[in-house]
Coordinates of C-alpha atoms in Angstrom, one line a residue:
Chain A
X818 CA 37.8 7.3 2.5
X819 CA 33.9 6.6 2.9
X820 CA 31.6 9.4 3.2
X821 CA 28.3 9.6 5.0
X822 CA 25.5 12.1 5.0
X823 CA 24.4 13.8 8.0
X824 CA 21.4 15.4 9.2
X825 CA 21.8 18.3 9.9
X826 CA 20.0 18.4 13.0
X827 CA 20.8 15.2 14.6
X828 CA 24.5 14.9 13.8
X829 CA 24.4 11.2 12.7
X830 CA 25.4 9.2 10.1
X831 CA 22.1 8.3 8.1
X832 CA 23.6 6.3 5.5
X833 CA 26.9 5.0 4.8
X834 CA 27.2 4.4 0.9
X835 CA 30.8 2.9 -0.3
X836 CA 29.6 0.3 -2.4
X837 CA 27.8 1.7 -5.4
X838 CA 31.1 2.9 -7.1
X839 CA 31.9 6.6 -7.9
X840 CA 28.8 7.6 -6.2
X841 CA 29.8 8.7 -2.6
X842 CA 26.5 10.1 -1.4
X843 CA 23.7 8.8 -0.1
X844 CA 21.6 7.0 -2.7
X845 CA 18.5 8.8 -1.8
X846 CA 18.7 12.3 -3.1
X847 CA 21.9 12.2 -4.9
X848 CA 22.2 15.4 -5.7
X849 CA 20.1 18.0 -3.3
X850 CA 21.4 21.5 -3.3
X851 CA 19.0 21.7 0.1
X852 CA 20.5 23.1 2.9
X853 CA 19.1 20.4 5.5
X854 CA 21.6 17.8 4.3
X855 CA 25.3 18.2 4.4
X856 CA 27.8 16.0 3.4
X857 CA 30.6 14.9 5.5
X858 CA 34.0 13.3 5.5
X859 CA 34.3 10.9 7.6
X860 CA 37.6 9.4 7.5
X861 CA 37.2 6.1 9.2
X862 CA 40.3 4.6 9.6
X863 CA 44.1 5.0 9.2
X864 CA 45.9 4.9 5.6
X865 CA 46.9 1.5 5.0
X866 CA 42.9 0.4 5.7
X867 CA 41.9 3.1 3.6
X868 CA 44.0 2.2 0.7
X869 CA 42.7 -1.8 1.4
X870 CA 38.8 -0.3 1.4
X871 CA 39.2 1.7 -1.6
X872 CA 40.7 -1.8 -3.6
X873 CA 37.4 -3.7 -2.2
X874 CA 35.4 -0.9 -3.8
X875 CA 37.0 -1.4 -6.9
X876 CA 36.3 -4.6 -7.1
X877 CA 32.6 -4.3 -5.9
X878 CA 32.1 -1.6 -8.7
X879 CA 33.8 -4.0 -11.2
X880 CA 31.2 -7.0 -10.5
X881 CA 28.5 -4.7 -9.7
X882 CA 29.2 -3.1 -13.5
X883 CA 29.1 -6.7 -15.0
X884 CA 26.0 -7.3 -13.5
X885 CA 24.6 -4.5 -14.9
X886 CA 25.7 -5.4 -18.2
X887 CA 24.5 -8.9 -17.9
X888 CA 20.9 -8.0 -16.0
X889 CA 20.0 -4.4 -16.9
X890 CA 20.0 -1.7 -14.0
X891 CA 20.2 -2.9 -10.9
X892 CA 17.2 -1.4 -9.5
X893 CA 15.5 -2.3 -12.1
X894 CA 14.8 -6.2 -11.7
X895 CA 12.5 -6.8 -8.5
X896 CA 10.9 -3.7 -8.7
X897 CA 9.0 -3.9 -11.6
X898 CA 7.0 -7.2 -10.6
X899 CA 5.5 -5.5 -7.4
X900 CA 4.7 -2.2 -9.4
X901 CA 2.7 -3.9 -11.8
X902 CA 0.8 -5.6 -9.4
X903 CA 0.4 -2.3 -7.7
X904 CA -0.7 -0.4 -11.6
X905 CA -3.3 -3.4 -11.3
X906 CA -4.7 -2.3 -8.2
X907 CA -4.8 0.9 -9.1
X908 CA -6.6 0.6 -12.6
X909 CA -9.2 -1.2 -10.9
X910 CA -10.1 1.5 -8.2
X911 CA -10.0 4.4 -10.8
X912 CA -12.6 3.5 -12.2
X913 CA -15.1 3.0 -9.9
X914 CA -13.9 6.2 -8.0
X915 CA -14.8 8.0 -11.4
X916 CA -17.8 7.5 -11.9
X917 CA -18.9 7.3 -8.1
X918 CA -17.5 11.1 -8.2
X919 CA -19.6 11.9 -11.6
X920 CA -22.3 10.7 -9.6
X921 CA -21.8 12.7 -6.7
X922 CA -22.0 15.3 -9.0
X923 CA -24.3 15.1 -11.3
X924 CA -26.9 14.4 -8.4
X925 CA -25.5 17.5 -6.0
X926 CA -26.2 19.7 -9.6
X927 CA -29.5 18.3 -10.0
X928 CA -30.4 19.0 -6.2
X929 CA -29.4 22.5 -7.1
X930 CA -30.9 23.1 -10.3
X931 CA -34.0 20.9 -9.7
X932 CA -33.4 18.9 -13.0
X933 CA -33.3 15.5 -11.3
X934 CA -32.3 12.8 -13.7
X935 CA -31.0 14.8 -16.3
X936 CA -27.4 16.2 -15.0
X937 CA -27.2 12.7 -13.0
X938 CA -26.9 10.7 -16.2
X939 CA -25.2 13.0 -18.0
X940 CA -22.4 13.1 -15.3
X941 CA -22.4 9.8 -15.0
X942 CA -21.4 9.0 -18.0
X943 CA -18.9 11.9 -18.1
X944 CA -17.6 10.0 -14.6
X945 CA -17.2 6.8 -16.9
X946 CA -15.2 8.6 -19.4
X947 CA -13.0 9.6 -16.8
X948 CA -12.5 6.7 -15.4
X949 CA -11.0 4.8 -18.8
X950 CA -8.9 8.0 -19.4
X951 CA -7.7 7.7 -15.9
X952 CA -7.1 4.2 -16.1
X953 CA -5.3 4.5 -19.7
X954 CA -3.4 7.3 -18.3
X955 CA -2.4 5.0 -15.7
X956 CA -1.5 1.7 -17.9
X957 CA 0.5 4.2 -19.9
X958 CA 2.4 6.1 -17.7
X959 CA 1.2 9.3 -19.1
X960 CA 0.9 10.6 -15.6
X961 CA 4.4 10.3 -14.9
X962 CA 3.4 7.2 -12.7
X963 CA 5.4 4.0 -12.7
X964 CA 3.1 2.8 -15.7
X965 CA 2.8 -0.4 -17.6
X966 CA 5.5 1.4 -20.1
X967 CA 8.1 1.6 -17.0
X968 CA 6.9 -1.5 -15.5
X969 CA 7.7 -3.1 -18.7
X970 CA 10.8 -2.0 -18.8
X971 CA 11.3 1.2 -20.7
X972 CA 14.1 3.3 -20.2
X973 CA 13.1 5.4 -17.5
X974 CA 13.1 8.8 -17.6
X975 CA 15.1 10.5 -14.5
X976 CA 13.6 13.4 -12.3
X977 CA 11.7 15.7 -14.5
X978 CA 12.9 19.0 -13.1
Chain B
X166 CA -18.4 -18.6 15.3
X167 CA -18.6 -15.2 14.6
X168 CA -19.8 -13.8 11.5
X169 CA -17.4 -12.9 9.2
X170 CA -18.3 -9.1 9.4
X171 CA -17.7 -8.8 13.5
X172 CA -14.2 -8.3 13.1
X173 CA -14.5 -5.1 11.8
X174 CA -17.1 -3.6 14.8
X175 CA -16.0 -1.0 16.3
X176 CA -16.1 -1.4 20.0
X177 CA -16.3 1.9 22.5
X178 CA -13.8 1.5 24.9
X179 CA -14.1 4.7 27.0
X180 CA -17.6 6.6 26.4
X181 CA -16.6 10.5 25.8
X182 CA -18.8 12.8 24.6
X183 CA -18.5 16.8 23.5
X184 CA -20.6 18.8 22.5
X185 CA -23.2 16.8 21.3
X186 CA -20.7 14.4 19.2
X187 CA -19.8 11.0 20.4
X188 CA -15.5 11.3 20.4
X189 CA -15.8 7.6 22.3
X190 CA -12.5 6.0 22.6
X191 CA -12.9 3.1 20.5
X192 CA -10.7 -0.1 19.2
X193 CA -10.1 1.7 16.4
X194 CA -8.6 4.7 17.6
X195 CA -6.6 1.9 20.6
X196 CA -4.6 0.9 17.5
X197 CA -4.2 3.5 15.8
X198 CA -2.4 4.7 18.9
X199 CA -0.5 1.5 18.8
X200 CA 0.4 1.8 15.6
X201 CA 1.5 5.7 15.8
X202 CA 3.4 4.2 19.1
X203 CA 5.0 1.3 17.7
X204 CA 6.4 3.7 14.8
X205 CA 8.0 6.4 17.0
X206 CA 9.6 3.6 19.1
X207 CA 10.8 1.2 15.9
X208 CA 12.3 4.8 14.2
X209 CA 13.8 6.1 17.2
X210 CA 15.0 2.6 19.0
X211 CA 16.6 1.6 16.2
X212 CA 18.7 4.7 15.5
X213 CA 19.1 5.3 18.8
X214 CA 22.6 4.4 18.2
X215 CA 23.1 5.6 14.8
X216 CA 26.4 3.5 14.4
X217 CA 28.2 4.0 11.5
X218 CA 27.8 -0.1 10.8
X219 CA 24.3 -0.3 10.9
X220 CA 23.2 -3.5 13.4
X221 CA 20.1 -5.2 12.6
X222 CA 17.4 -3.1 13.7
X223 CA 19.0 0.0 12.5
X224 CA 19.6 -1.6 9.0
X225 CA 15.9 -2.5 8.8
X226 CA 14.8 1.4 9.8
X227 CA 17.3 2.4 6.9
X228 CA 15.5 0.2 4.5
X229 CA 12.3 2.1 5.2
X230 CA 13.7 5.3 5.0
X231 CA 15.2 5.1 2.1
X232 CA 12.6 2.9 0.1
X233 CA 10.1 5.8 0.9
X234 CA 13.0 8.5 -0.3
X235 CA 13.7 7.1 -3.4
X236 CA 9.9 6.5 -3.7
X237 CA 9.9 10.2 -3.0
X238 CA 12.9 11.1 -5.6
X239 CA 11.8 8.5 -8.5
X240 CA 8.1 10.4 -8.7
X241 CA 8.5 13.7 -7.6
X242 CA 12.4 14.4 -7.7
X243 CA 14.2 16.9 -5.8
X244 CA 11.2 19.5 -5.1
X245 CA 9.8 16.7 -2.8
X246 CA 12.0 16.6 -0.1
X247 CA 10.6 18.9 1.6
X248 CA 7.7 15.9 2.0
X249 CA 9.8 13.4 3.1
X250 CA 8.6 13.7 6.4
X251 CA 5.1 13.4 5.6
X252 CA 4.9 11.3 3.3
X253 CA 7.1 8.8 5.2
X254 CA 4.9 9.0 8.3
X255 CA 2.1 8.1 6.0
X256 CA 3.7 5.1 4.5
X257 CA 4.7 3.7 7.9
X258 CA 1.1 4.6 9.6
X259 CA -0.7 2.6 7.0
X260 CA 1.8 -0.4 6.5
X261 CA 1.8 -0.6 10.3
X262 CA -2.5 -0.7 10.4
X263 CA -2.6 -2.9 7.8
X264 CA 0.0 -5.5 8.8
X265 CA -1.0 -5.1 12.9
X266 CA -4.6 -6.1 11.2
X267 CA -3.1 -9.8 10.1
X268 CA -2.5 -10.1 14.3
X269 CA -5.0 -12.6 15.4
X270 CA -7.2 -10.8 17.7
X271 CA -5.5 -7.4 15.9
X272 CA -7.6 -4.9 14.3
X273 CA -7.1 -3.2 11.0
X274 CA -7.9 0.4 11.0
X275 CA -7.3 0.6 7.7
X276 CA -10.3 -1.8 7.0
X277 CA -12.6 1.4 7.6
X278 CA -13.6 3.8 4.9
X279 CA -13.4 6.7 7.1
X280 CA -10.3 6.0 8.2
X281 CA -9.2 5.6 4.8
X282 CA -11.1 8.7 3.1
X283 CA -9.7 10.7 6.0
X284 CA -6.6 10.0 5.5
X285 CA -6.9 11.0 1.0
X286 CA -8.7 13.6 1.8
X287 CA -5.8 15.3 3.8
X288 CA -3.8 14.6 0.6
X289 CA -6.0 15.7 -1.3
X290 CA -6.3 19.0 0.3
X291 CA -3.0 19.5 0.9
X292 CA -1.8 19.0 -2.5
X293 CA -4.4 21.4 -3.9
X294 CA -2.9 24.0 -1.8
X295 CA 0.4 23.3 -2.7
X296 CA -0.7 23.6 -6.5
X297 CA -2.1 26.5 -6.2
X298 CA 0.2 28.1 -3.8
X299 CA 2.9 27.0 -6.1
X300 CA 1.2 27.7 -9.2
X301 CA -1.0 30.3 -8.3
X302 CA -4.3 30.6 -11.1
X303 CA -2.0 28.8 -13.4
X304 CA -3.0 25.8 -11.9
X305 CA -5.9 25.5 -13.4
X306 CA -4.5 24.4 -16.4
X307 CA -4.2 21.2 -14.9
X308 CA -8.2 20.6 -16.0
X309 CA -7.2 20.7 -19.5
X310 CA -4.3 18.4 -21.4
X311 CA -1.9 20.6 -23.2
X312 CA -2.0 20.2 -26.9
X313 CA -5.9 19.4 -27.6
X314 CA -8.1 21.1 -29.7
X315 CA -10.2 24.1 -27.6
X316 CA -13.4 22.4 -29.3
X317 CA -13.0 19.5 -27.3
X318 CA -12.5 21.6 -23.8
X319 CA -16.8 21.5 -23.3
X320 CA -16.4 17.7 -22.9
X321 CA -12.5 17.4 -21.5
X322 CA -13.1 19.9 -19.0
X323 CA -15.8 18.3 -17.1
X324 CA -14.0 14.5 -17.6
X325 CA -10.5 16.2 -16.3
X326 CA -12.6 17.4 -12.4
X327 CA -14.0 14.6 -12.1
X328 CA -10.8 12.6 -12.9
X329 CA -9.5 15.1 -10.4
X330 CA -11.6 14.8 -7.9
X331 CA -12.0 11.5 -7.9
X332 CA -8.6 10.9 -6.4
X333 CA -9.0 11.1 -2.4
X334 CA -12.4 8.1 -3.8
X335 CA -9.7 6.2 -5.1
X336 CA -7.1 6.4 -2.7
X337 CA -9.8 5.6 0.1
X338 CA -12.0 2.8 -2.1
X339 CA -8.4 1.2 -3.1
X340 CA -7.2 0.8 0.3
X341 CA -10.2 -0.3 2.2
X342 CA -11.1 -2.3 -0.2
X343 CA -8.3 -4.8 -0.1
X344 CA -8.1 -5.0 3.9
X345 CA -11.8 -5.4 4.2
X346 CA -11.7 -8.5 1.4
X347 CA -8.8 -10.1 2.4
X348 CA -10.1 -10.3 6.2
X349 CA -13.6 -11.6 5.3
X350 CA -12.1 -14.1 2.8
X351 CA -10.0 -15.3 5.7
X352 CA -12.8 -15.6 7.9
X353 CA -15.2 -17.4 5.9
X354 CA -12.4 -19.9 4.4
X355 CA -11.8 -19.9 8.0
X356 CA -14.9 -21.2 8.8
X357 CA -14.8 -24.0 6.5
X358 CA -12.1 -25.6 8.6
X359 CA -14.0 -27.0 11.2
X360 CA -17.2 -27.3 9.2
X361 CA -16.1 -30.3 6.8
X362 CA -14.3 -32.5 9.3
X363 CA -10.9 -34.5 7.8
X364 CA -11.3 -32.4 4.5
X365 CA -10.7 -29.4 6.5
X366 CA -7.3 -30.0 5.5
X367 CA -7.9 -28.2 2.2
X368 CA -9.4 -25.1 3.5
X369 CA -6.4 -24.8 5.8
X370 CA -3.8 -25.3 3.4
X371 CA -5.6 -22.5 0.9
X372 CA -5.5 -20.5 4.4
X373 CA -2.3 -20.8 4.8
X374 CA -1.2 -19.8 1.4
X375 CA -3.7 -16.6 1.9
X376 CA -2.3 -15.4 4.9
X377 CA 0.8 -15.1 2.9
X378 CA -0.8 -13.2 0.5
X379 CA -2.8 -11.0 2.4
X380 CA 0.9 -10.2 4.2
X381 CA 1.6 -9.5 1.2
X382 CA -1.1 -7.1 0.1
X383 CA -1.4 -5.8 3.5
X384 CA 3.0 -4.2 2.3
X385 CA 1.7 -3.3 -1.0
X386 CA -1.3 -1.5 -0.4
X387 CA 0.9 0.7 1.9
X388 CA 2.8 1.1 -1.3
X389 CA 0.3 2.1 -3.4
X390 CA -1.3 4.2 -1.5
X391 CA 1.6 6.1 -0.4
X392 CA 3.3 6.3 -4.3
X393 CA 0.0 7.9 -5.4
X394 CA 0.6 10.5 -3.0
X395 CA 3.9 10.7 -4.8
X396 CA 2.4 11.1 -7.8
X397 CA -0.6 13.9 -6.3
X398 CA 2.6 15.5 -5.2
X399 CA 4.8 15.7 -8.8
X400 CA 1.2 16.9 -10.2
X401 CA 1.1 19.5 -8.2
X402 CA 4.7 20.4 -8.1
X403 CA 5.5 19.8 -12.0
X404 CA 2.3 20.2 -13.6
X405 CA 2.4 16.8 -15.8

């Protein structure tokens, strides 16, 4: 039997998912208990197919198991390159957007408070600090980004409900 | 030749003006509306049919759906599905700017800080309101890390806002950034072509390599800027 999920709204088969094993949904949202998405049965063809499909998924969930024990996760290979690429980018831009915003404010306070250099240099270097925390943060994964520790390939921690 | 900075003028196309502001029509907003357009007709072409065997074009409007949904599950989990559909129309507005930017003649929206910062700062907004409508005063715990000593809170406080509001800066400067660099590199290098006769060869064949690349940056900026959204989103949502 394969299953797909519907949308609720538009009856319609949004993903058809038979070859990832025991894992009959749809590989986004595993798991929802949302009301929008309900899944379906869809039996798609008579018993003798069936009983052919559900061998072939057996045997897809057998190599797809070895390669997992070979390679790691499966998801796990060709995403990591592109997100530390994308963790580079980011580090990069944190920065300067920190201490452009201590800027900002330090120089909107000093309009204010009529102090002119004093709150701007202050807050710019406050802006500075930011920006290496934020960018640490960021090569560390502390802010439950894909970080340089996931990149790298550390066990990753699943949704943090 | 043109300058290497022409390609980003913005053009009027049909002079409005209301109420003292100039709302021109300009070549700007033409793609934007060709991107928004191109979109709704790729989405809703595609799975037109919505065949149980996916054919081409469906399979490739499944691949975008569910990168951006397990994007959405793997950073904010099951509390952001009630996103999806923001957050998906984000990705695909930006990837479709940047990449209908590397059409000769094409222009990338995405290339303008305004655009850009307009876009964050609707993020920006909208997760603040979800934090605090989610979170209510509690939410302001977010300007201090759990677990450090309250002497430090006179210098972490101040370093946590600004961290915090510098996120629609960086969203913006990231994004803009990269189109506006990888455009003018490919003009000038362009340039060089014709300029040095029979060694124009080399030029071309670091052009070539760099259109590759910028095809490249134009899919993961769209990435980046959309998984940070993610990530605004679990902050707001889960509170580190």
């Amino acid at each position: 039997m394969l299953i797909g999920v519907f949308d609720a709204r538009n009856i319609r088969v949004l993903r058809l998912d038979s070859l990832w094993g025991a894992k009959y949904v749809a590989r986004a949202f595993p798991c929802v208990a949302g009301k929008a998405v309900t899944a379906g049965f869809v039996t798609v063809s008579e018993d003798k197919d069936r009983a052919s499909l559900a061998e072939l998924d057996r045997k897809l969930a057998a190599v797809a198991g070895r390669r997992e024990e070979k390679h790691g996760p499966v998801s796990g290979g060709r995403k990591s390159s592109s997100a530390g690429m994308a963790l580079g980018m980011r580090i990069s831009a944190e920065m300067i957007a920190s201490t452009v915003v201590g800027l900002l404010i330090g120089w909107g306070l000093d309009r204010f408070f009529n102090t002119m250099p004093l709150l701007l240099v202050l807050f710019v270097i406050l802006g500075a600090g930011a920006g290496g925390l934020n960018a640490y943060r960021a090569a560390k994964g502390y802010d439950s980004a894909i970080g340089l520790g996931r990149a790298m390939g550390k066990p990753k921690q699943g949704d943090k409900e | 030749m043109a300058g290497p900075l022409e390609q980003f003028e913005i053009k009027p196309l049909a002079e409005i003006s209301a109420g003292g502001f100039d709302i021109s029509f300009t070549n700007s907003a033409l793609w934007m509306v060709i991107a928004a357009v191109l979109v709704t007709a790729f989405m809703t072409l595609s799975m037109r049919r919505g065949a149980l065997v996916p054919g081409r074009w469906q399979g490739a409007a499944e691949v975008m759906y569910e990168f951006v949904a397990n994007m959405l599950k793997d950073n904010v989990g099951s509390a952001g599905r009630k996103y999806f559909p923001f957050v998906f129309t984000l990705f695909m507005f930006v990837l479709f700017g940047n990449l209908l930017g590397m059409i000769p003649h094409g222009f990338a929206f995405t290339s303008h800080i305004i655009v850009t910062f307009a876009m964050a700062l609707v993020i920006f907004i909208g997760v603040t309101i979800i934090g605090f409508a989610r979170h209510g005063t509690h939410y302001f715990r977010m300007f201090f890390p759990e677990g450090a000593p309250i002497a430090t809170a006179i210098i972490l406080i101040p370093i946590e806002i600004i961290s915090y509001f510098s996120r629609p800066f960086s969203l913006a400067i990231r994004l803009f950034a990269n189109m506006t660099v990888g455009h003018i590199m490919l003009k000038v290098i362009g340039g060089f072509v014709g300029l040095i006769g029979i060694f124009g060869v080399l030029p071309f064949a670091m052009l070539t390599g760099i259109t590759v690349l910028e095809f490249g940056i134009a899919a993961l900026q769209a990435y980046v800027y959309t998984i940070l959204t993610c990530i605004y989103l679990h902050d707001a949502i889960h509170m580190h």
